[in-house]
Coordinates of C-alpha atoms in Angstrom, one line a residue:
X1 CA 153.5 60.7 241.4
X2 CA 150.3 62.0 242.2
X3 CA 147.6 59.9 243.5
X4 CA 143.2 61.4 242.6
X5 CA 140.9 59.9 244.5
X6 CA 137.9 59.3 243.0
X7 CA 134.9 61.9 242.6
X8 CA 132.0 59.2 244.4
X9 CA 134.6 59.4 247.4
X10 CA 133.2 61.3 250.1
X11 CA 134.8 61.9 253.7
X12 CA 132.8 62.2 257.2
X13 CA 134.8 64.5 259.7
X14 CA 134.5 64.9 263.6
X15 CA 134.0 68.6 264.0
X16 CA 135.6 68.3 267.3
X17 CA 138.5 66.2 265.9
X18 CA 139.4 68.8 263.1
X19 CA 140.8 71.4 265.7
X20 CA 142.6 68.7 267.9
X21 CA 143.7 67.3 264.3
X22 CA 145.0 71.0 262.8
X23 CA 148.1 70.8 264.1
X24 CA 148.9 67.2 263.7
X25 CA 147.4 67.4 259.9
X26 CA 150.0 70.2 259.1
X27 CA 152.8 68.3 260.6
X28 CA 151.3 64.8 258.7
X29 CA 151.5 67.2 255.5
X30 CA 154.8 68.5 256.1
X31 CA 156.4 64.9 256.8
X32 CA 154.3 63.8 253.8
X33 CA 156.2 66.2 251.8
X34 CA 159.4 65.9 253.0
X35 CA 159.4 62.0 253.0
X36 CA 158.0 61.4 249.5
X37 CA 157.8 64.6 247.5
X38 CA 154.0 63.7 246.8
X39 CA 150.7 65.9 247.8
X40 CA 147.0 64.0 247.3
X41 CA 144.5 65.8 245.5
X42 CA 140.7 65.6 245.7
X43 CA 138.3 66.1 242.6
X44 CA 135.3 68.1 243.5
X45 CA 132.2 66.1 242.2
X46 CA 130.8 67.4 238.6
X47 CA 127.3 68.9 238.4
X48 CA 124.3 66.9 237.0
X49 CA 123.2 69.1 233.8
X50 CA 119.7 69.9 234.6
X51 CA 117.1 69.9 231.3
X52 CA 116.1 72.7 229.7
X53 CA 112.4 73.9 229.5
X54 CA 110.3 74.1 226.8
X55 CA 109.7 77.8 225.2
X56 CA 106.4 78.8 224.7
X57 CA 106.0 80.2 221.4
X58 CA 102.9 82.1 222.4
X59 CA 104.0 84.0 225.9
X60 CA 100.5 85.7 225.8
X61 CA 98.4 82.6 226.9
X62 CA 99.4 82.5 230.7
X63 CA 98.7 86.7 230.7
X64 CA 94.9 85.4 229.4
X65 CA 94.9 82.4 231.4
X66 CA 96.0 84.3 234.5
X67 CA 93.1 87.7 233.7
X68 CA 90.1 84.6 233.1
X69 CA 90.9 83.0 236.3
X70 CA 90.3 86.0 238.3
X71 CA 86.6 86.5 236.8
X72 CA 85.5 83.0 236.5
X73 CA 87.5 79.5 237.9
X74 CA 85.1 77.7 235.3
X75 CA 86.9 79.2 232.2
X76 CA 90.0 79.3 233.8
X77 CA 90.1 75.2 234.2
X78 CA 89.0 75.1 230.6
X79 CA 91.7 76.9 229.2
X80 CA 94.0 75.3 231.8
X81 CA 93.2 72.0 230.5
X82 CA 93.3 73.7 226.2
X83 CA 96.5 74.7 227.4
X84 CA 98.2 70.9 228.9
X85 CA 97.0 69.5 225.5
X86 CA 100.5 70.8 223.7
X87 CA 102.6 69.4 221.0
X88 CA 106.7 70.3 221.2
X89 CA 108.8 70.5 218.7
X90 CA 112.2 70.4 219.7
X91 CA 112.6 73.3 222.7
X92 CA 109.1 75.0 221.2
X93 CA 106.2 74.2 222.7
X94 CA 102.6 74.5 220.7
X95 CA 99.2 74.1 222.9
X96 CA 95.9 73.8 221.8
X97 CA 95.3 77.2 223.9
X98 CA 97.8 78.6 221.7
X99 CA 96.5 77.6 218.5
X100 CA 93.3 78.9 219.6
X101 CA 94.7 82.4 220.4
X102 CA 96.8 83.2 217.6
X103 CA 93.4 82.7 215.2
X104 CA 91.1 84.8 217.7
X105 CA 93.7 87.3 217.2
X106 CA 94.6 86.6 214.0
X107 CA 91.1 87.4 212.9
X108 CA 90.4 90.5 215.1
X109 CA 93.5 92.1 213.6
X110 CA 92.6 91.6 210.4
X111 CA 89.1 93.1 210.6
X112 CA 90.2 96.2 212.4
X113 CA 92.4 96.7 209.8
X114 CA 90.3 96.2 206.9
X115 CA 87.6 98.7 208.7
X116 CA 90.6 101.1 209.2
X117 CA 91.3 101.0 205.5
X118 CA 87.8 101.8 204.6
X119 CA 87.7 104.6 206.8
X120 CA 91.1 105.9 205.4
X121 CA 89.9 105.6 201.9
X122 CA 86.9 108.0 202.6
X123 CA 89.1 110.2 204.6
X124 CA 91.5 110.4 201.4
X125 CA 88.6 110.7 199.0
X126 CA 87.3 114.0 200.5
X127 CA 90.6 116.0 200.1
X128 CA 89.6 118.2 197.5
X129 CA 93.4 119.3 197.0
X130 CA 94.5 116.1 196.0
X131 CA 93.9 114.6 192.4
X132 CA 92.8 111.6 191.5
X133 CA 96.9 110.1 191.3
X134 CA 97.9 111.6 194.3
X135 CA 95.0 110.0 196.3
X136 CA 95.1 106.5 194.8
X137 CA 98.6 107.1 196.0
X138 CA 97.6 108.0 199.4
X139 CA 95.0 105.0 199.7
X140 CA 98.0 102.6 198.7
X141 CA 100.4 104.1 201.0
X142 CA 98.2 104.3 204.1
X143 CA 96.8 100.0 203.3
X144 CA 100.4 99.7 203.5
X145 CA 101.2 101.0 206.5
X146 CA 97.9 99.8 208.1
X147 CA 98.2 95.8 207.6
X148 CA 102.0 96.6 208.8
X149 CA 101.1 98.0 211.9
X150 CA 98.1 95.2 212.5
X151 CA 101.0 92.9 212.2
X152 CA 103.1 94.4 214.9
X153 CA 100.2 94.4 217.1
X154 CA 99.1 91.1 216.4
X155 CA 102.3 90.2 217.6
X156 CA 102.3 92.2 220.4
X157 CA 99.1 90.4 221.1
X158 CA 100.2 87.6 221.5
X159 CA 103.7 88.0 223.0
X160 CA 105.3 85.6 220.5
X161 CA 108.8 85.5 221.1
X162 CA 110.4 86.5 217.8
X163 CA 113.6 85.0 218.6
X164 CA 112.5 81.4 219.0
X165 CA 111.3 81.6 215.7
X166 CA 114.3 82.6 213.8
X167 CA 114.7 79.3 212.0
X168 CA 111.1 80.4 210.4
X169 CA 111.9 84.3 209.6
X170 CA 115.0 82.7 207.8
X171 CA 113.0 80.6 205.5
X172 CA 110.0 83.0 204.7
X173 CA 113.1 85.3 204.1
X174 CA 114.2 83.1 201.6
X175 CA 110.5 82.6 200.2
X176 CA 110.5 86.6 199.7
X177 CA 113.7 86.4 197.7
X178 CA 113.0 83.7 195.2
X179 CA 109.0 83.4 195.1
X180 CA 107.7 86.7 195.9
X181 CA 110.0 88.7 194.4
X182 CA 108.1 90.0 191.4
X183 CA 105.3 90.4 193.8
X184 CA 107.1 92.9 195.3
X185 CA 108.7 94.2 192.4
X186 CA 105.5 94.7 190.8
X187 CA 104.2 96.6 194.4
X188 CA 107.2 99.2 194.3
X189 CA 107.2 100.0 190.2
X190 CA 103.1 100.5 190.7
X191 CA 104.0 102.9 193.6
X192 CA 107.0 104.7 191.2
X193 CA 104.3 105.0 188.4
X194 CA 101.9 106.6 190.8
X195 CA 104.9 109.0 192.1
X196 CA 105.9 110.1 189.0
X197 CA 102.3 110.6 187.2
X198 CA 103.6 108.8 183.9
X199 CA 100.9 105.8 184.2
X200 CA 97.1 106.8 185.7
X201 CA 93.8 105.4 185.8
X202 CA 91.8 107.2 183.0
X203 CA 94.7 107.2 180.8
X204 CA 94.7 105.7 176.9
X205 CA 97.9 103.5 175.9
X206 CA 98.3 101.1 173.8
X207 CA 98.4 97.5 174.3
X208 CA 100.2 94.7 172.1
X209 CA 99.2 91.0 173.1
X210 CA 100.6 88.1 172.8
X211 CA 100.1 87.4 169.1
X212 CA 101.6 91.2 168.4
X213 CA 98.6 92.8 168.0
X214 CA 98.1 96.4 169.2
X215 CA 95.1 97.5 170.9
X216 CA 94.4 100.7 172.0
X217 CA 93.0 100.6 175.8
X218 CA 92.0 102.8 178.9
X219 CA 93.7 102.3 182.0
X220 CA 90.7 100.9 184.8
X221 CA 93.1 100.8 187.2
X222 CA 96.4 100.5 189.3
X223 CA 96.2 97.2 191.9
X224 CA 99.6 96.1 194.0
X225 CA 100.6 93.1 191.3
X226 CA 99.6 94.9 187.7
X227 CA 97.2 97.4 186.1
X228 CA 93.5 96.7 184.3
X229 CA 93.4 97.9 180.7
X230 CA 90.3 97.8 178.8
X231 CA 90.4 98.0 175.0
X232 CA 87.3 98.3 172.6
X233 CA 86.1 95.2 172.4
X234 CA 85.9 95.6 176.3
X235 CA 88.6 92.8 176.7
X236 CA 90.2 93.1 179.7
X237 CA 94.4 93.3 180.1
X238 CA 96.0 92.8 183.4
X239 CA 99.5 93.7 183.1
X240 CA 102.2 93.4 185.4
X241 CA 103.5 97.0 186.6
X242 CA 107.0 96.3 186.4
X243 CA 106.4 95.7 182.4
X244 CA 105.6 99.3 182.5
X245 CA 108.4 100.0 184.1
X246 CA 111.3 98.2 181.5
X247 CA 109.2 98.5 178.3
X248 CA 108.3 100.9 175.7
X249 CA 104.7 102.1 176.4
X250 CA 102.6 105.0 173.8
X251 CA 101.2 107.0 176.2
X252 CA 97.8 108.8 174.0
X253 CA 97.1 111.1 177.4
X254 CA 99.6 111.3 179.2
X255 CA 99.7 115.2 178.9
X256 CA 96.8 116.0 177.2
X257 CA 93.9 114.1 176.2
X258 CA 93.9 115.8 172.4
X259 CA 95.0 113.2 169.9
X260 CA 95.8 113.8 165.9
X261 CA 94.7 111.4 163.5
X262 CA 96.1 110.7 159.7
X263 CA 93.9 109.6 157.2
X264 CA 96.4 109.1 154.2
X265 CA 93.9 108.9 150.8
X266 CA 95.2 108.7 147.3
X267 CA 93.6 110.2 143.8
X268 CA 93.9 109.6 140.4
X269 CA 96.4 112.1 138.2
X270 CA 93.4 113.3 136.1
X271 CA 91.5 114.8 139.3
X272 CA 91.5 118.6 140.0
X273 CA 93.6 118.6 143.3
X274 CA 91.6 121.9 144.5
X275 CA 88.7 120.3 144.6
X276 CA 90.1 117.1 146.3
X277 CA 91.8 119.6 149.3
X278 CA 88.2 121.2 149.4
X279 CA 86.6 117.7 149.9
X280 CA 89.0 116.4 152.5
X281 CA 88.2 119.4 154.3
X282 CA 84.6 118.9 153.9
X283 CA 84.9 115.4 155.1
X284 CA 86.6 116.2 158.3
X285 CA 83.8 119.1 159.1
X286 CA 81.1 116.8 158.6
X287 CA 82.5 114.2 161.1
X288 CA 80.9 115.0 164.8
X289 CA 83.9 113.9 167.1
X290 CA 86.5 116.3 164.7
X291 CA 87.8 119.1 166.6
X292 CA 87.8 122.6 165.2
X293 CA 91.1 123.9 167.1
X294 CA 93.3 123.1 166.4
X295 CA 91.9 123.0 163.0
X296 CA 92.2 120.3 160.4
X297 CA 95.3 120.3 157.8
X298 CA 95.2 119.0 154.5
X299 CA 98.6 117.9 153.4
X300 CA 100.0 116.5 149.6
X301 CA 102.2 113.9 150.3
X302 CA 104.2 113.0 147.2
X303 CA 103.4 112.3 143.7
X304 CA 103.1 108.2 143.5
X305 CA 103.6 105.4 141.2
X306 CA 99.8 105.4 140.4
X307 CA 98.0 108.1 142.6
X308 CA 98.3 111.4 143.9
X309 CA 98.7 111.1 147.7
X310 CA 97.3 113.4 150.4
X311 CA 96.9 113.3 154.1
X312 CA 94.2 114.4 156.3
X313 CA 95.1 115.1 159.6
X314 CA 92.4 116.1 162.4
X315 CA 92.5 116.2 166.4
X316 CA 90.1 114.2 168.8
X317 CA 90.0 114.8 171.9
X318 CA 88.3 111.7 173.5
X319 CA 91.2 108.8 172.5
X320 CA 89.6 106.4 174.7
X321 CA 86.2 106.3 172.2
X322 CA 88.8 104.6 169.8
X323 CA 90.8 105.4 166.8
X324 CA 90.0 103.5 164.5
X325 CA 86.3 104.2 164.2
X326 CA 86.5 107.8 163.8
X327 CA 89.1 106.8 161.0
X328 CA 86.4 104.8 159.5
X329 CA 83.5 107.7 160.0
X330 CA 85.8 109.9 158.0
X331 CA 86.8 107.3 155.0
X332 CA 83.4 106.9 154.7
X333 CA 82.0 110.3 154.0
X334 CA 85.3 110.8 151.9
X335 CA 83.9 108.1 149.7
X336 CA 80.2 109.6 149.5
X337 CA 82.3 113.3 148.3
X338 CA 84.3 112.0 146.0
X339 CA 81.8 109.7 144.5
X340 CA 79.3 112.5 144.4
X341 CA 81.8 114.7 142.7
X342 CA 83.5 112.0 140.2
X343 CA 87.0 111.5 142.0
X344 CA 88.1 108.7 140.7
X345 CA 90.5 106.0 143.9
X346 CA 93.0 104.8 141.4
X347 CA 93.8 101.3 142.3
X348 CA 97.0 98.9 141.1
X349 CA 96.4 97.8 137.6
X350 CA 98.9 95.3 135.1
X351 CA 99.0 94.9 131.2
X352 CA 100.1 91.3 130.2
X353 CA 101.7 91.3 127.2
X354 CA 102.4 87.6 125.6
X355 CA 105.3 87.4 123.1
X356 CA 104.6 85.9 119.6
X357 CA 105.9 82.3 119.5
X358 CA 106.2 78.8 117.2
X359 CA 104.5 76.8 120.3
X360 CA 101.8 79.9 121.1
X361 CA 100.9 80.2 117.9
X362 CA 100.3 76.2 117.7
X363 CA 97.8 76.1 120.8
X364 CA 95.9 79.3 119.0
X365 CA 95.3 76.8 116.2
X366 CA 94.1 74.0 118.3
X367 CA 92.0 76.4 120.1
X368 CA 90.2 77.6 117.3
X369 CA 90.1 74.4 115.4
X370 CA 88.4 73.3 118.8
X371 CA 85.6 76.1 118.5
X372 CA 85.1 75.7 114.7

């Protein structure tokens, strides 16, 4: 059996004694041994876990508190005594100093890098070889990587230490994933339409609201979350990019600018058709925003169940002054030639016929009877 003393046990030694002793010990040991089989061992004492200090979030506070003391002892016991005034959460320690730091800095940073950005955005605007996509592409590129470098240097600044606040990164992680992610979304697809030219500020597409109603609009422009459309009525659409980017859009300029136009019009069989091809032609000469090349063309559609139809198809080349008005400029002096000229616009028209009958005939008679 083997006997532990206990850990509070604590022996005092003559220093003289333990050489007299050495010999006699290591005979005691070796009778010990040989008498009983049984050796005595001693437990060394366990350490007192010592408590761990708190982490300052902001490491950059004792760098400033350490550069103000050497120019003035005045400011230095000020921010000594911003900095005792501290709240800790768990291990993480939060002064008043701190507090006051991260918004100095927070602020500075975000000035220089809104001055920056101006600055870039003249820069870009002066490159003559760039055109208009290609530097609204720039612009959104170098904001980008503008605020993302003022963010590095803010926290350079202030010497946060990153890895005590990995508990936060984790949850604005998490915030990114599920609530911005069509911000984001909507950031990339307005960067793939500037890439790949199909969407541009100054181009005409069409717009269909809520109700299902088309509008034809003119891109304003191309922002991180959607793009500004402005339609005729000068109603303003905001529409997400990434709508662009999943969903049919008409396109009126994305190559070129030069729209055609039908204007389908229908004539009674008893016109001369010659004249009627002359008169379209007429019509679309007479209209101002008409272009001459490519020239307008006068087509016959089919022969219909009450009119003769043709089509009148011209080119515009300014889509964004709208369609339907120059479609209405050129109905309208179609009407004035045709009335001038006598072609008759058929229009639906129905015979009733009434069959003879015993109960017909009977309210004839009472009608009459009635007038007589």
């Amino acid at each position: 059996m083997t006997a532990t003393l206990p850990a509070s046990t604590t022996e005092t030694t003559d220093p003289a004694a333990e050489t007299e002793n050495a010999g006699a010990g290591a005979e005691g040991e070796t009778a010990a041994e040989s008498e009983g089989g049984e050796t005595a061992e001693i437990t060394p004492p366990e350490p007192e876990p010592t408590p761990e200090e708190p982490i300052e979030v902001v490491e950059g506070t004792q760098g400033l508190k350490d550069a103000v003391s050497e120019q003035s002892e005045t400011v230095g016991g000020l921010l000594e005594s911003l900095d005792t005034w501290a709240v800790e959460i768990g291990n993480l320690r939060i002064s008043t100093l701190d507090v006051l730091l991260i918004i100095g800095v927070i602020l500075l940073v975000i000035t220089a890098a809104w001055m920056l950005t101006r600055v870039s955005r003249n820069l870009i605007k002066r490159i003559s070889r760039f055109d208009s996509t290609q530097k609204l592409l720039a612009e959104k590129l170098s904001t980008i990587a503008i605020w993302a470098l003022a963010f590095f240097v803010g926290i350079d600044l202030l010497g946060i230490d990153l890895t005590a606040l990995a508990f936060f990164g984790g949850a604005f992680g998490l915030a990114i994933g599920f609530g911005l992610q069509k911000t984001f979304g909507n950031l990339i697809s307005g960067i793939l339409l500037l890439l790949d030219k199909s969407i541009k500020p100054g181009d005409v597409i069409s717009v269909t609201d809520a109700a299902g109603n088309e509008a034809v609009g003119q891109i304003r422009k191309i922002g991180i979350r959607a793009i500004s459309v402005i339609t005729r009525d000068q109603t303003e659409h905001l529409i997400p990019n990434e709508n662009l980017m999943i969903n049919q859009v008409v396109n009126w300029s994305y190559s070129s600018k030069d729209v055609r136009v039908k204007a389908p019009v229908g004539v009674s069989y008893d016109s001369d058709l010659d004249l009627v091809t002359k008169l379209l032609y007429q019509a679309a000469d007479d209209t101002p925003r008409i272009l001459e090349r490519p020239a307008p063309r006068v087509n016959l559609m089919e022969f219909g169940d009450n009119s003769v139809n043709f089509e009148l198809r011209f080119w515009i080349t300014d889509p964004e002054g709208g369609l339907a008005n120059i479609r209405s400029d050129v109905y309208m002096r179609i009407w004035q030639l045709f009335k001038d000229n006598n072609i008759e616009i058929p229009f639906p028209q129905r015979d009733l016929h009434l069959r003879s009958s015993k109960q017909l005939d009977q309210l004839v008679e009472l009608m009459s009877a009635g007038k007589a």
